[in-house]
Coordinates of C-alpha atoms and ligand atoms in Angstrom, one line a residue:
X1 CA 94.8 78.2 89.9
X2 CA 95.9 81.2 88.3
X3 CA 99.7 81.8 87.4
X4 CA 101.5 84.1 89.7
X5 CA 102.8 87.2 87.9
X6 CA 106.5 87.3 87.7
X7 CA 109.1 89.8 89.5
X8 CA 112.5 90.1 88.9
X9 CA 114.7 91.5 91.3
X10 CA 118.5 92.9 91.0
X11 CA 121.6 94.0 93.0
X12 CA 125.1 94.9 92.1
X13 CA 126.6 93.1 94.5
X14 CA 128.7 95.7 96.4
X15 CA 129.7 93.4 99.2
X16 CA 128.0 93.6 102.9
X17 CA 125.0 95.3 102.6
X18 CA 123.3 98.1 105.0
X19 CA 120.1 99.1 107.3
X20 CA 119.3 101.1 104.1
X21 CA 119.3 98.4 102.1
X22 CA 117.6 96.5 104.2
X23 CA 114.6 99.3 104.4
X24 CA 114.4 100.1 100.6
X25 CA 114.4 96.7 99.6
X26 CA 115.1 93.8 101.1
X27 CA 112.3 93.8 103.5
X28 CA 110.2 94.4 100.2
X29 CA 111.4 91.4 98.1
X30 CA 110.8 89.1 101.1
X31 CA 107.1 90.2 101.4
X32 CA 106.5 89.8 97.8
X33 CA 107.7 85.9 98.0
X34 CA 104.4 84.4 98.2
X35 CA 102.7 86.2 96.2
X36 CA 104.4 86.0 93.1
X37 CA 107.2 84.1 91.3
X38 CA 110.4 86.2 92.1
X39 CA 113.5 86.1 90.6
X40 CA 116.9 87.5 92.0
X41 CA 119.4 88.9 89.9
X42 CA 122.8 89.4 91.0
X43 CA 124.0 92.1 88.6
X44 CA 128.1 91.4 88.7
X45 CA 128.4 92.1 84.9
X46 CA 126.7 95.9 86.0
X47 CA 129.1 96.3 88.6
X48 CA 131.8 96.7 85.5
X49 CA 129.9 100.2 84.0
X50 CA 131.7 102.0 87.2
X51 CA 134.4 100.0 88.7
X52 CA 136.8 97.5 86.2
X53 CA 138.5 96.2 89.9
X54 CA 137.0 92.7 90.2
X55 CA 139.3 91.8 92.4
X56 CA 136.5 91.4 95.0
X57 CA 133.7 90.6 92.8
X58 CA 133.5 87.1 94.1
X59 CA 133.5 88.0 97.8
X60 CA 131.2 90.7 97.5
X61 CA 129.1 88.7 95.7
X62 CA 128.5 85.7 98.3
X63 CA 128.4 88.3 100.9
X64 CA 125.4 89.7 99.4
X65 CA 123.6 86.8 98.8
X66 CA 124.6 85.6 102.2
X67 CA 122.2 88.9 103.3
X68 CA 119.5 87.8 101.3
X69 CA 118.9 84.8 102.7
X70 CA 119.9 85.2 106.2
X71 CA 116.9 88.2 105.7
X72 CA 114.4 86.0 104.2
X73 CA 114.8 85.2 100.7
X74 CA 114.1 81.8 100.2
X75 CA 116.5 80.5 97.1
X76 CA 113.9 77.3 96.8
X77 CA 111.2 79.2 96.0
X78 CA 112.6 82.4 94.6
X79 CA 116.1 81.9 92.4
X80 CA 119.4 83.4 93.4
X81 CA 122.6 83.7 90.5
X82 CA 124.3 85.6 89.0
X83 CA 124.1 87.4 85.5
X84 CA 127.4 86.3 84.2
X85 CA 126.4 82.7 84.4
X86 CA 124.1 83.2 82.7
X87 CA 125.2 83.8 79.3
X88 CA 121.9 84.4 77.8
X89 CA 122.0 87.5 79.5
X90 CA 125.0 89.0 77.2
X91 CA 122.9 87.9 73.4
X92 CA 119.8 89.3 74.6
X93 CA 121.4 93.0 75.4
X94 CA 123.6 92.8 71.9
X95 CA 120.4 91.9 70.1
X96 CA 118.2 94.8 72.3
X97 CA 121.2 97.5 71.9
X98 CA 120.0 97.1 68.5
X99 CA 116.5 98.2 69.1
X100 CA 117.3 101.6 71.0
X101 CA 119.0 104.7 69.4
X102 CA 121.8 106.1 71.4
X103 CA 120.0 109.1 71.5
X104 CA 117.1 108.0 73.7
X105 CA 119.8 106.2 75.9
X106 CA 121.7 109.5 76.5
X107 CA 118.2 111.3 77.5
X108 CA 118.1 108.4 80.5
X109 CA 118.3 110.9 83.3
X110 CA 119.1 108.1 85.8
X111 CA 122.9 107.5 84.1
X112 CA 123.1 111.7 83.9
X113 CA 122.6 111.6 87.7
X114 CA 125.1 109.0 88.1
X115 CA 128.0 110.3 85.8
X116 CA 127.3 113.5 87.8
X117 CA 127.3 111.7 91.3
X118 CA 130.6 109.6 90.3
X119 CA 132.2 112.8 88.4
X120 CA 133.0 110.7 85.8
X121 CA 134.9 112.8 82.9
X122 CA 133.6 110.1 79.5
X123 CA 131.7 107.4 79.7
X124 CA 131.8 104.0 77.9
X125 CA 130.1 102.4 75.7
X126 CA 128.9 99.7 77.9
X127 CA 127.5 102.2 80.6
X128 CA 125.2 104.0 78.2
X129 CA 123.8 100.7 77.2
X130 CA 123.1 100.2 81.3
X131 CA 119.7 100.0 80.7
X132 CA 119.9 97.8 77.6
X133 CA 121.3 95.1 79.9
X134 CA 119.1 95.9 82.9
X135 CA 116.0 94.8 80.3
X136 CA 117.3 91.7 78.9
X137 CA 117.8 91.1 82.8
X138 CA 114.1 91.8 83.2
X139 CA 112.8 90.2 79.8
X140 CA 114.5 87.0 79.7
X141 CA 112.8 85.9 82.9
X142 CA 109.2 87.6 81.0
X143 CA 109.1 89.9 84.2
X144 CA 105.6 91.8 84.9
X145 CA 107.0 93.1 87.8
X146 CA 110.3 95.0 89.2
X147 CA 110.6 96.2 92.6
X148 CA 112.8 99.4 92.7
X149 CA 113.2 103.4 94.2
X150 CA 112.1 106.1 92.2
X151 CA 115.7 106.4 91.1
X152 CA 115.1 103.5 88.7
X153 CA 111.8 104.6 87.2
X154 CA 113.7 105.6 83.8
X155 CA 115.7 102.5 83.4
X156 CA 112.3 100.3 83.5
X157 CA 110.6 102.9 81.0
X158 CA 113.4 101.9 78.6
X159 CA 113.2 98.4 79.2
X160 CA 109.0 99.0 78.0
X161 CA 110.4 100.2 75.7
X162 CA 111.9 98.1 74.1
X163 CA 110.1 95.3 75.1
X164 CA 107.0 97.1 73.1
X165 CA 109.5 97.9 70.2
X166 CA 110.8 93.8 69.7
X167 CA 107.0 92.6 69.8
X168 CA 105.8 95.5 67.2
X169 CA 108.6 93.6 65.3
X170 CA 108.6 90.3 66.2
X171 CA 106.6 88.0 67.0
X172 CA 105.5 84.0 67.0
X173 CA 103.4 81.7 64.9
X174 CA 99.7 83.5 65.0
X175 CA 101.0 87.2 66.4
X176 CA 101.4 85.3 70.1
X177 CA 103.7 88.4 71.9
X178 CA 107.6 87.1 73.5
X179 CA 107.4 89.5 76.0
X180 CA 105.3 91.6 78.7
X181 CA 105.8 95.1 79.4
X182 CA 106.7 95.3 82.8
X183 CA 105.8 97.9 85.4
X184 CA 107.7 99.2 88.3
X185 CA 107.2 98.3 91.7
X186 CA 107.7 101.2 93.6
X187 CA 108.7 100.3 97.6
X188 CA 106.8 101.8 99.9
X189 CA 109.0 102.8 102.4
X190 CA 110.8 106.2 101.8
X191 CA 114.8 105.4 101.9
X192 CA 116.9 105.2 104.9
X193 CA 118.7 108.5 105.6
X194 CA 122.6 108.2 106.1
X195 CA 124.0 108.4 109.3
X196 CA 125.5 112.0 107.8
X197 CA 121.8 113.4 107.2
X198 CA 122.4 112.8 104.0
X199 CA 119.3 111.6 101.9
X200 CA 120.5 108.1 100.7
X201 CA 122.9 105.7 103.0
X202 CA 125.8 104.9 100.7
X203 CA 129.0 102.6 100.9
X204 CA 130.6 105.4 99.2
X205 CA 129.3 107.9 101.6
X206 CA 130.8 105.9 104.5
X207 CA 128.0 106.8 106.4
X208 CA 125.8 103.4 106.8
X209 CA 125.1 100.6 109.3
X210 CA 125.5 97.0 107.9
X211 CA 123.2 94.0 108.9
X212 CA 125.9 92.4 109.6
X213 CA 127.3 95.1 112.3
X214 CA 127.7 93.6 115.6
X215 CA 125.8 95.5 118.8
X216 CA 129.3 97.4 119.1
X217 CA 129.8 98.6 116.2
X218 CA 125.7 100.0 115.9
X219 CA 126.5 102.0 119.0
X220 CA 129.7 103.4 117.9
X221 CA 128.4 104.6 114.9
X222 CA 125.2 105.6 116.2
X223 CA 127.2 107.6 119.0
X224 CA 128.8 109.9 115.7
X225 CA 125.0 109.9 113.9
X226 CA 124.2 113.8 113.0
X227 CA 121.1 115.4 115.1
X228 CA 119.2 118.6 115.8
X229 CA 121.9 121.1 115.6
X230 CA 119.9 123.5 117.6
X231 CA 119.5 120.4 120.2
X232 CA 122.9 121.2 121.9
X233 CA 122.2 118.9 125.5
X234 CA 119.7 117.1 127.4
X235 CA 116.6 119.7 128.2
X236 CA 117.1 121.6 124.8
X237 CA 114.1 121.3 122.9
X238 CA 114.7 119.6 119.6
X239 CA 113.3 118.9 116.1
X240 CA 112.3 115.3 115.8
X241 CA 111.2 115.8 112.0
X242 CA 114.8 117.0 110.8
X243 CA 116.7 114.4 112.8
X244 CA 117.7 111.1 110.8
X245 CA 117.6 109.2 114.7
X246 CA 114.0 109.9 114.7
X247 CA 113.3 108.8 111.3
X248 CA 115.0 105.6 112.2
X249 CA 112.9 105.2 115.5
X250 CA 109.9 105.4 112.9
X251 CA 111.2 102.3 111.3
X252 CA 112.7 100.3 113.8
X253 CA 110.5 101.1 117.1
X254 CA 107.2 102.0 115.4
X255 CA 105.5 101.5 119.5
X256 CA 107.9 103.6 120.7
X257 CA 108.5 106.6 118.6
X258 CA 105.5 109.0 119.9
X259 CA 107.3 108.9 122.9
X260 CA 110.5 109.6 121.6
X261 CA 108.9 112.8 119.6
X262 CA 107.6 113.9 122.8
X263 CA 110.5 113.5 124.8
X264 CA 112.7 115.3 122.3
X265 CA 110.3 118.0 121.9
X266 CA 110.0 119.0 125.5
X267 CA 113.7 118.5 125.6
X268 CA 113.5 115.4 128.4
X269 CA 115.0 113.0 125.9
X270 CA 118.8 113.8 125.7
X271 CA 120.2 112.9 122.1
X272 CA 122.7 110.3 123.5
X273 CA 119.6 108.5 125.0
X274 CA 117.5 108.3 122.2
X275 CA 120.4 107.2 119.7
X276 CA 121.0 104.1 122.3
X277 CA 117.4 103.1 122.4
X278 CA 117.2 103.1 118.9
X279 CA 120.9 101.1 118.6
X280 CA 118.8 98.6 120.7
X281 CA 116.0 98.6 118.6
X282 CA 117.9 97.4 115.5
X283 CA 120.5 95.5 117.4
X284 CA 117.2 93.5 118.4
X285 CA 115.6 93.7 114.7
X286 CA 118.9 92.0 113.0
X287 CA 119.2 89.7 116.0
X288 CA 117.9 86.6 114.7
X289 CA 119.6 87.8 110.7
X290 CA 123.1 87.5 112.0
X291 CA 122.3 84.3 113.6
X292 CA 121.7 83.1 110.6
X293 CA 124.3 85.1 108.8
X294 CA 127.0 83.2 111.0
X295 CA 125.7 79.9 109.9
X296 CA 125.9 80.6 106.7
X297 CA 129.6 82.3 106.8
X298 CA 130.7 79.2 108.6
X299 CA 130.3 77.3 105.0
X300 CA 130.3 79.7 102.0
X301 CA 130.7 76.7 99.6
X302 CA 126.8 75.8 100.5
X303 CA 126.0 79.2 99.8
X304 CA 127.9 78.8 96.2
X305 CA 126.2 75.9 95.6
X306 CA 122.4 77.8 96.2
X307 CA 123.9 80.1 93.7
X308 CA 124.8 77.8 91.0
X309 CA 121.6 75.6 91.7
X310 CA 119.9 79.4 90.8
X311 CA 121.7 79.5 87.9
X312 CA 120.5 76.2 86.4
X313 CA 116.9 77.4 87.3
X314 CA 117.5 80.4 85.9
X315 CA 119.2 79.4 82.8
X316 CA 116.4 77.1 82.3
X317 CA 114.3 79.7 81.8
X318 CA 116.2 82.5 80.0
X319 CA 116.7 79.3 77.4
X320 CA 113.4 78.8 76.6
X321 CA 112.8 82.4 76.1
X322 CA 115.5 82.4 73.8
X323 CA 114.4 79.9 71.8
X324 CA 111.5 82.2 71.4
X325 CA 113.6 84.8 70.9
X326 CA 115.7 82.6 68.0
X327 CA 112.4 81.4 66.5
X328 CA 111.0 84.9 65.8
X329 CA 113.6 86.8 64.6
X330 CA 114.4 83.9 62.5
X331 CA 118.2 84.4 63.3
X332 CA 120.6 82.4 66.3
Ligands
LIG1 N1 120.1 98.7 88.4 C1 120.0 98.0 89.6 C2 120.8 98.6 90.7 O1 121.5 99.6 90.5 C3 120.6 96.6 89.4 C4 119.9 95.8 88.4 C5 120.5 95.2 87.3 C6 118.5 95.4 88.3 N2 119.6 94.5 86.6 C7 118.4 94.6 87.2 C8 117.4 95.7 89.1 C9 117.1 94.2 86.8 C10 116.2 95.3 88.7 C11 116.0 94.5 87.6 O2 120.9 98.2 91.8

């Protein structure tokens, strides 16, 4: 039997997560399951590079695993912790943050995009080396494989980096190589527009639906969702390919959405109709999640304790790779 390849997955946990996440890559990790061995990082030392308030760290974190397993993940089979129990995770990053100039770290045009999106005036120490950390997240677990949005393509081309860098440098008894060179995963999916039109739904764009919204609450927000501007009422002709209600319709009633193109089209299908058959539609789709998302709110201390049995899996791991690590470099 040959070995599966390995993928290694990450979050910051920003609490309760959305439809979008859902879409872009949730749905994703769950497929890849069987497959191949996954791992999945909770990033809560990331979460620090923009926000120093950790006053919620712990909530948001058991929140968001309590999404990924009431959509699918499976914690037996595919390892759930966090990165700051893991404390191999903090020597690999100071040992990598010596392989990379700061230079090439500044060039990463994913933290530009960010320090723009976030306005931030400076920026520490610790968020330039982003990346640094996201590849001892990767490497540590010797991932081949890492699911993630286009966005993230030049954070995994430093972590080849520097995983091609270390084994130039070092390596074990008779040349054997510590680490693989990953590759992205890219999901295939496009992402979930926001209920504002805008590209990307956001927490800080207020302009989501969680999984964990109850039929009420989809509706409500649904009812405010941006359309067609030239679709003013019922038997105007509208644009399904602009509006963000269609695009979700593509996703979440694939049968259905011909007819919904043709009904806006000719101008049959009023906007207020369409955006309730499509509340339905995912109302029905996270169904069966938020049955199992109640079960597992009723007892968050089981859910802490698939976390910290993660951990031990995980740290089992990211120990042996050390060792490596310690062996070749002939230091730690
Ligand atoms: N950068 C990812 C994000 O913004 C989180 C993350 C941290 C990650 N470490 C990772 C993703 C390792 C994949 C692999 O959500």
């Amino acid at each position: 039997m040959s070995k599966k390849k390995i993928i290694l997955s990450g979050m910051r946990p920003t609490g309760k997560l959305h439809i979008g996440h859902y879409v872009g890559a949730l749905e994703n990790w769950v497929s890849l399951q069987e497959e191949y061995q996954n791992y999945h990082l909770i990033a809560d030392y990331h979460v620090l590079t923009t926000n120093l308030d950790t006053s919620n760290i712990f909530e948001d974190t058991i929140e968001m695993a309590i999404d990924w397993i009431a959509c699918g993940i499976n914690p037996e089979k595919s390892p759930i912790f966090r990165q700051s129990k893991v404390k191999y995770h903090t020597e690999l990053f100071l040992i990598f943050s010596m392989l990379i100039t700061k230079a090439r770290l500044e060039k990463n045009p994913s933290l530009k995009e960010q320090v723009k999106a976030l306005n931030l005036p400076t920026i520490t120490y610790g968020h330039l080396g982003y990346p640094v950390l996201q590849a001892a997240d990767i490497l540590l677990y010797k991932g081949e494989l890492v699911p993630v949005g286009e966005d993230q393509v030049p954070h995994i081309e430093i972590t080849r980096q520097i995983a091609d860098f270390f084994n130039q440098k070092y390596q074990l008894p008779e040349g054997k190589l510590i680490f693989p060179v990953p590759n992205p995963k890219l999901t295939n999916f496009a992402r979930l527009p926001g209920l504002d039109g805008k590209m990307k739904m956001s927490k800080s764009l207020g302009n989501t639906i969680l999984i964990s919204d109850t039929p009420d609450d989809v509706k409500t927000k649904m009812k405010k969702a941006f359309t067609d501007p030239e679709k003013l009422r019922k038997g105007d002709p509208g644009n399904p390919d602009i509006c963000l209600v269609y695009t979700y319709h593509k996703k979440f009633n694939p049968s259905g959405s011909e007819e919904i193109k043709a009904g806006c089209k000719s101008g049959s299908l009023g906007c207020f109709d369409c955006k309730m058959k499509v509340s339905e539609k995912i109302i029905d789709f996270f169904a069966p999640v938020n049955e199992k998302r109640k079960e597992l709110e009723k007892d968050k201390n089981s859910v802490l304790d698939i976390l910290v049995e993660g951990e031990k899996k995980a740290s089992y791991i990211a120990s042996n790779t050390m060792s490596e690590v310690h062996q070749s470099m002939k230091i730690g």
